XYZ file of C-alpha atoms in Angstrom:
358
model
C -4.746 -27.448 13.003
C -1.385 -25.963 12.370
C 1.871 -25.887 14.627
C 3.611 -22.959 15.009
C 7.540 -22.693 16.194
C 8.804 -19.270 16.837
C 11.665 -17.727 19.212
C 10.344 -15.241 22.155
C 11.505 -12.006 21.211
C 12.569 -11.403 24.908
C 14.542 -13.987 25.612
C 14.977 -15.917 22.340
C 13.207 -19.310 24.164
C 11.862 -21.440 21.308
C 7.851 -21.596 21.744
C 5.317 -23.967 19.876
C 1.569 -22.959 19.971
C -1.214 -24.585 17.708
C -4.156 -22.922 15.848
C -6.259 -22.956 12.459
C -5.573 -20.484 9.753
C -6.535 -16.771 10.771
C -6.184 -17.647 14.186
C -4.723 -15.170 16.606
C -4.031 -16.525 20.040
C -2.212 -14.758 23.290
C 1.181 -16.544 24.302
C 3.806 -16.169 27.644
C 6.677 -16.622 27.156
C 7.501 -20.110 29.887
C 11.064 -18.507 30.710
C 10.676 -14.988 30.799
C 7.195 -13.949 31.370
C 7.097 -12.209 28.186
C 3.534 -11.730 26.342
C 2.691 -12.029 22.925
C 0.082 -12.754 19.655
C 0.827 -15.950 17.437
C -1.020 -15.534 14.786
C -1.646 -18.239 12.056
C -1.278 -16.816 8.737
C -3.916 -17.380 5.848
C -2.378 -18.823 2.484
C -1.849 -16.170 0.087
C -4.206 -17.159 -2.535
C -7.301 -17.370 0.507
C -5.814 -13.977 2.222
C -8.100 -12.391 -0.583
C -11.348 -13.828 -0.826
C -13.800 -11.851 0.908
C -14.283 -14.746 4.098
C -10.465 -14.041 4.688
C -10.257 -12.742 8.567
C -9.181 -9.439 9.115
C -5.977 -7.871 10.796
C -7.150 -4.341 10.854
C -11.291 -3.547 10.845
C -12.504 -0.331 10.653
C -16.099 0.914 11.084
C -18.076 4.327 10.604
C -15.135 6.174 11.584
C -15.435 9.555 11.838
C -13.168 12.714 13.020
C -13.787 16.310 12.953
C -11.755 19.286 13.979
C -14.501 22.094 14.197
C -16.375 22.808 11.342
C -14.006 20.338 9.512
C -15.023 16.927 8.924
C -11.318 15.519 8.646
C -12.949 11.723 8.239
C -16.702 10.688 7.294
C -18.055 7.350 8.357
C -15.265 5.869 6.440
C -15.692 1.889 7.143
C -13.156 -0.911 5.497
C -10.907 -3.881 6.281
C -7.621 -4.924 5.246
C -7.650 -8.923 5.733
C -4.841 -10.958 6.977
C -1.949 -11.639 4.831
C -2.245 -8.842 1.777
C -0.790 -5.187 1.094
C -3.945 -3.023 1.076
C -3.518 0.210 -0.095
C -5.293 3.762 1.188
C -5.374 6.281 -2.069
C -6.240 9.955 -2.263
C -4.780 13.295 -3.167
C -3.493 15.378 -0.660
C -5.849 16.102 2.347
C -8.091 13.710 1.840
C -7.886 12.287 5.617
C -5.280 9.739 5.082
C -3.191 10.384 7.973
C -6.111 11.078 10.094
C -7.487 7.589 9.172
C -4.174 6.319 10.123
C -3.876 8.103 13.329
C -7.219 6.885 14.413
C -6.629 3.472 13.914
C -3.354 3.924 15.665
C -5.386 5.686 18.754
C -3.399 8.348 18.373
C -5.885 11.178 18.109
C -9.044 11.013 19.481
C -12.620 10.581 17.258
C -16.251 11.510 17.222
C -17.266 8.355 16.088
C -16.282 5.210 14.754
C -14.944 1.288 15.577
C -11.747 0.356 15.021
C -9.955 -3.367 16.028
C -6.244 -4.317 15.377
C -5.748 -8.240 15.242
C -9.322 -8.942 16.944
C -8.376 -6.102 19.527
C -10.460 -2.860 20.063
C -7.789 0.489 19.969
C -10.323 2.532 22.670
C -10.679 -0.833 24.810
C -7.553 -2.762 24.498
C -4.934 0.257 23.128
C -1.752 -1.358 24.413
C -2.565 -5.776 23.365
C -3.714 -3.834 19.986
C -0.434 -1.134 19.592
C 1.993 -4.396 20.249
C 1.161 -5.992 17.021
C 1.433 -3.377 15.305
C 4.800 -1.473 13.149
C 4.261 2.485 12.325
C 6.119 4.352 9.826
C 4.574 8.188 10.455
C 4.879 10.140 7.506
C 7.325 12.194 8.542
C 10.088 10.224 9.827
C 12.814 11.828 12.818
C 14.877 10.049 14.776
C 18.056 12.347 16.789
C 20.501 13.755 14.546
C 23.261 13.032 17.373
C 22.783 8.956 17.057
C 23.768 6.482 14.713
C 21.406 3.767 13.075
C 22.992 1.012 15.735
C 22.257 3.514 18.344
C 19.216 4.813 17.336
C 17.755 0.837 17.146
C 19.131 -0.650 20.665
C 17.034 2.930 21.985
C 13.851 1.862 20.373
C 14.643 -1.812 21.490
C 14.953 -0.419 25.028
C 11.400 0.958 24.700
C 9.444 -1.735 23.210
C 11.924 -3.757 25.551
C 13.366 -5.845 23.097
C 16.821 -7.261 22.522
C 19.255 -5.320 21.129
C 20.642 -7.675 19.249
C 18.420 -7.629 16.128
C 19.614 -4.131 15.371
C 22.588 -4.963 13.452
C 20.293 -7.457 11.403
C 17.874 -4.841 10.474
C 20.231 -2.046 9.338
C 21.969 -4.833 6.570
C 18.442 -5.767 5.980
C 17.394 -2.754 5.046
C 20.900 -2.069 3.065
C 22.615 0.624 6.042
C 25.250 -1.673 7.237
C 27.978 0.812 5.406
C 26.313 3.782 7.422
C 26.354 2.118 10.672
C 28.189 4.448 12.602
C 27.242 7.481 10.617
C 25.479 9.942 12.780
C 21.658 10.064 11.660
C 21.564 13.898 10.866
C 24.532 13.075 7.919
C 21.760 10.973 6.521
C 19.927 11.762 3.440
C 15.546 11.486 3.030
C 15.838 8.226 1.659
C 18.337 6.492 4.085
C 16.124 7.762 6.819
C 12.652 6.600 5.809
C 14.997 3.085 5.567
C 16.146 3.284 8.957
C 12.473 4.138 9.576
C 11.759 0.909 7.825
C 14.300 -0.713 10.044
C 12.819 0.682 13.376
C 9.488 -0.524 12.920
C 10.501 -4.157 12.170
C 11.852 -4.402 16.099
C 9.785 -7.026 17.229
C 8.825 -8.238 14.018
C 5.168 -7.338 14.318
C 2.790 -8.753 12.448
C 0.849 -5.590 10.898
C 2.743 -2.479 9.720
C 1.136 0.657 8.996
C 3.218 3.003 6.745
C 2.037 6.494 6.113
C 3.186 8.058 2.509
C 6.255 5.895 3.101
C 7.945 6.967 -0.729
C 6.813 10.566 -0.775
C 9.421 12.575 -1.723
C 12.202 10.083 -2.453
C 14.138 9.610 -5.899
C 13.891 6.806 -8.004
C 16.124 4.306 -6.452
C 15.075 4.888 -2.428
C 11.177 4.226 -3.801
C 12.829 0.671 -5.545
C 14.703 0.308 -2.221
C 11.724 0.666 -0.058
C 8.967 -1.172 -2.535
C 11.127 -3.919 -1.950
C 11.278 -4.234 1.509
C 7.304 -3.905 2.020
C 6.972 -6.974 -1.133
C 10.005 -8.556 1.247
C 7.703 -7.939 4.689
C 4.611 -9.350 2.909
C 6.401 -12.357 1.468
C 7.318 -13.236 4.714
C 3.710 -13.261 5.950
C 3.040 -9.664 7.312
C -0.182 -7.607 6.763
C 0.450 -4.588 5.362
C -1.715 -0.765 5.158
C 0.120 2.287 3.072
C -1.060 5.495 2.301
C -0.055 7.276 -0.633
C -0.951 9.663 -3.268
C 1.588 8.016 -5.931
C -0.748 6.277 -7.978
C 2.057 3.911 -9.648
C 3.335 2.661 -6.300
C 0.261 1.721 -5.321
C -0.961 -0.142 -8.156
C 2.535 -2.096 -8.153
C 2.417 -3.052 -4.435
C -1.626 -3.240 -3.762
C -3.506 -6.674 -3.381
C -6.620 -4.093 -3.133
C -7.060 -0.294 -2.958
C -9.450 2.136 -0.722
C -9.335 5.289 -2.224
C -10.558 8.403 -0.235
C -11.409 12.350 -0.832
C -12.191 14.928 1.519
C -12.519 12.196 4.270
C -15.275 9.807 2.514
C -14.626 5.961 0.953
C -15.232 6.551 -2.818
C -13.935 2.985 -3.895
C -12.439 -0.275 -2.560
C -11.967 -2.974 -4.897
C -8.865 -4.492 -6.331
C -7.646 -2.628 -9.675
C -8.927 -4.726 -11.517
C -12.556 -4.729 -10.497
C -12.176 -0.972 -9.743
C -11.781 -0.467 -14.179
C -14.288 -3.357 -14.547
C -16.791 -1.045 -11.928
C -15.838 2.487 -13.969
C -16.196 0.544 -17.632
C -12.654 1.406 -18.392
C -11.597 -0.427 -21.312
C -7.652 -1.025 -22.530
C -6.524 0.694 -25.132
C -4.296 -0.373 -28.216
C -0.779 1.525 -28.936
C -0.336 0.787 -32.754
C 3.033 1.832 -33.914
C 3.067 2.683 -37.568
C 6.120 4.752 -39.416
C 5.786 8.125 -41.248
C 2.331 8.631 -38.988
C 3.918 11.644 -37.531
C 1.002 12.298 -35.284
C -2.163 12.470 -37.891
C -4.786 10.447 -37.392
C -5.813 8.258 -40.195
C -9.223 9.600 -42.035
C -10.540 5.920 -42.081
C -10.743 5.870 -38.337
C -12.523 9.526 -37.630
C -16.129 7.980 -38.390
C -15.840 4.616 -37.632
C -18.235 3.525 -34.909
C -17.546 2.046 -31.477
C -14.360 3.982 -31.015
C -14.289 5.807 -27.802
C -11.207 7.755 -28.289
C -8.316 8.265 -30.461
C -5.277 10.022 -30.316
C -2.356 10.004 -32.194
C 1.526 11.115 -30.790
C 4.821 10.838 -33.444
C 4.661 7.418 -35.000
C 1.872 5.674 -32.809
C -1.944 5.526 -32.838
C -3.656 5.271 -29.652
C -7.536 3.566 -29.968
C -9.672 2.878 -27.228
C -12.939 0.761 -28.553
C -14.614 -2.443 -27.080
C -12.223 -5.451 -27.901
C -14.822 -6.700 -30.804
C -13.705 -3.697 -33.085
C -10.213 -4.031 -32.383
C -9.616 -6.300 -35.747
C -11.444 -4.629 -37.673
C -9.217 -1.098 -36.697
C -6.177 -3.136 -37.824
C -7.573 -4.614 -40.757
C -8.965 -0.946 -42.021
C -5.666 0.090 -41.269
C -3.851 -2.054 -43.283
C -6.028 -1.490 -46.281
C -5.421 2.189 -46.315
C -1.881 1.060 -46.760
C -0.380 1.787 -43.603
C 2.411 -0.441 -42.422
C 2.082 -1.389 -38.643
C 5.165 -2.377 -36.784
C 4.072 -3.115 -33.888
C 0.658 -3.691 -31.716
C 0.324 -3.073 -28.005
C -2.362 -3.291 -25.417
C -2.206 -1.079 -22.679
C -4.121 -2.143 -19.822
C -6.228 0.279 -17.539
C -4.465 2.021 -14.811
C -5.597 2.836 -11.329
C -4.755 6.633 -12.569
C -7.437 5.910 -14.776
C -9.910 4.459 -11.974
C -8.644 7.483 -9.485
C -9.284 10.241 -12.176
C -12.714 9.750 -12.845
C -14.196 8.302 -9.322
C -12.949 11.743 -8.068
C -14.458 13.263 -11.181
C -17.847 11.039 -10.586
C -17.644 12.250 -6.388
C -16.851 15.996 -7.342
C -19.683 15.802 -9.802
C -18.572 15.523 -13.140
C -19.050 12.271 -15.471
């Protein structure tokens, strides 16, 4: 049994509740009134093993807009504690998937619970534990950040005084009393980040939440979801950037034209597909050829060759023997590199295996 000591977001009255790990029990608030979830996180390490509870479940889910089939009978979980990432190229029913789970659109079929609570049944207990970054992000031109924050802590009926706190958190405090519409992508999406930590719920749902931002606002805002996590939140992102995911995700779903292809971690995902690493050899004067020896050597899968590095996929058993036959032939190696598999790889060729192809 754990004890948990947090201050009532209403009222800032210091409450103590007591539950096991996963737990998610209703609290009031014994000055104010004000109700509320606690919910007992699961340690890190446990958050992903498959008996870990779940913060957002979501079953047979489907949505159709005519003749289109927007989502089919897609069905996963994202358990308590981890970043869980939803991958697919564009229109693939991301959004849609996100929408429904929100309740924000209505659906054929299809069950869908937020922190134990059903979204048809129990829409509002569900929606209050939950953060929501849409993908497109607007907020009125004619406010500041500071203003813009006390209006959203008016509506969730919050106090206003965590909005100065979660513009410097998110790195705004210089553009406090800049009006929004001076405001570039990037510093909105992190105002956007901002908004949706009012609250401090304990799920966030972020749609595409880096599309379309430069270099440093995609640093800027992977930080602040690792930042959100570390502190004990539960976390679902769309995206199509395959990079961002694979640097954020403790798993991945990956989706096309509305149907679950894969959900695994990485990892398991290349295990799954038989991707194997590859070595980056790095040998001067190559200048692009490939070496003779290599062309008919068995249990090679691939081999390229770019400038003054060899590229060799083979099963890790031949990987000696390509350096040693290298070596004999004369070549000087500077330097050896694996290069593990990428969830490009993975995403590449379980769209390939859906559409079809090998």
């Amino acid at each position: 049994m754990i004890t948990k000591t947090f201050a009532c977001p209403g009222c800032n009255t210091q409450i103590s509740s007591q539950g096991n790990p996963g737990d998610k029990i209703r609290v009031v608030c014994p000055n104010c009134g004000k109700k509320g979830i606690a919910i007992f996180a699961v340690d890190k390490a446990d958050s992903k093993t498959s008996t870990a509870p779940s913060s957002i479940e979501v079953a047979d889910l489907t949505k159709k807009y005519k003749d289109l089939t927007a989502v089919d009978n897609l069905s996963f979980n994202v358990r308590t504690g981890e970043i869980f990432g939803l991958l697919g190229p564009n229109g693939a029913g991301k959004t849609t998937a996100i929408k429904a789970i929100l309740g924000l659109i209505h659906t054929n079929s299809g069950k869908i619970k937020i922190n134990g609570f059903d979204i048809k049944e129990e829409d509002i207990e569900a929606r209050k534990s939950v953060g929501y970054l849409p993908e497109r992000v607007a907020f009125y031109d004619n406010l500041t950040p500071l203003q813009t924050l006390h209006f959203f802590c008016e509506l969730r009926g919050d106090d206003k005084s965590v909005a100065k706190p979660l513009i410097s958190e998110v790195g705004l405090e210089g553009a406090i009393n800049r009006k929004v519409g001076t405001f570039s992508k990037g510093m909105v999406q992190l105002l956007g980040v901002a908004q949706v930590r009012i609250g401090n719920p304990p799920v966030y749902i972020l749609d595409e939440p880096m599309a379309g931002l430069d270099a440093r606002w995609v640093k800027t805002i992977r930080e602040r979801i690792k930042m959100l996590n570390k502190q004990g939140a539960t976390i679902l992102f769309s995206s199509h950037i395959l990079t961002e995911v694979e640097n954020l995700c403790d798993r991945v779903a990956i989706i096309d034209k509305g149907k679950l292809i894969a959900e695994d971690t990485v990892a398991n995902l290349n295990k799954y597909l038989h991707i194997k690493p590859r070595l980056e050899i790095s040998i001067p004067g190559l200048s692009g050829r490939i070496p003779e020896v290599l062309k008919d050597l068995k249990d090679i899968e691939e081999v390229n060759a770019k400038d003054d590095k060899l590229f060799v996929t083979c099963k890790s058993s031949v990987r000696s023997r390509v350096i040693s036959m290298l070596e004999k032939t004369g070549l000087k190696i500077d330097n050896i590199k694996t290069i593990e598999p990428s969830l490009e790889e993975a995403f590449v060729k379980l769209i390939s295996k859906d559409e079809g192809g090998v």
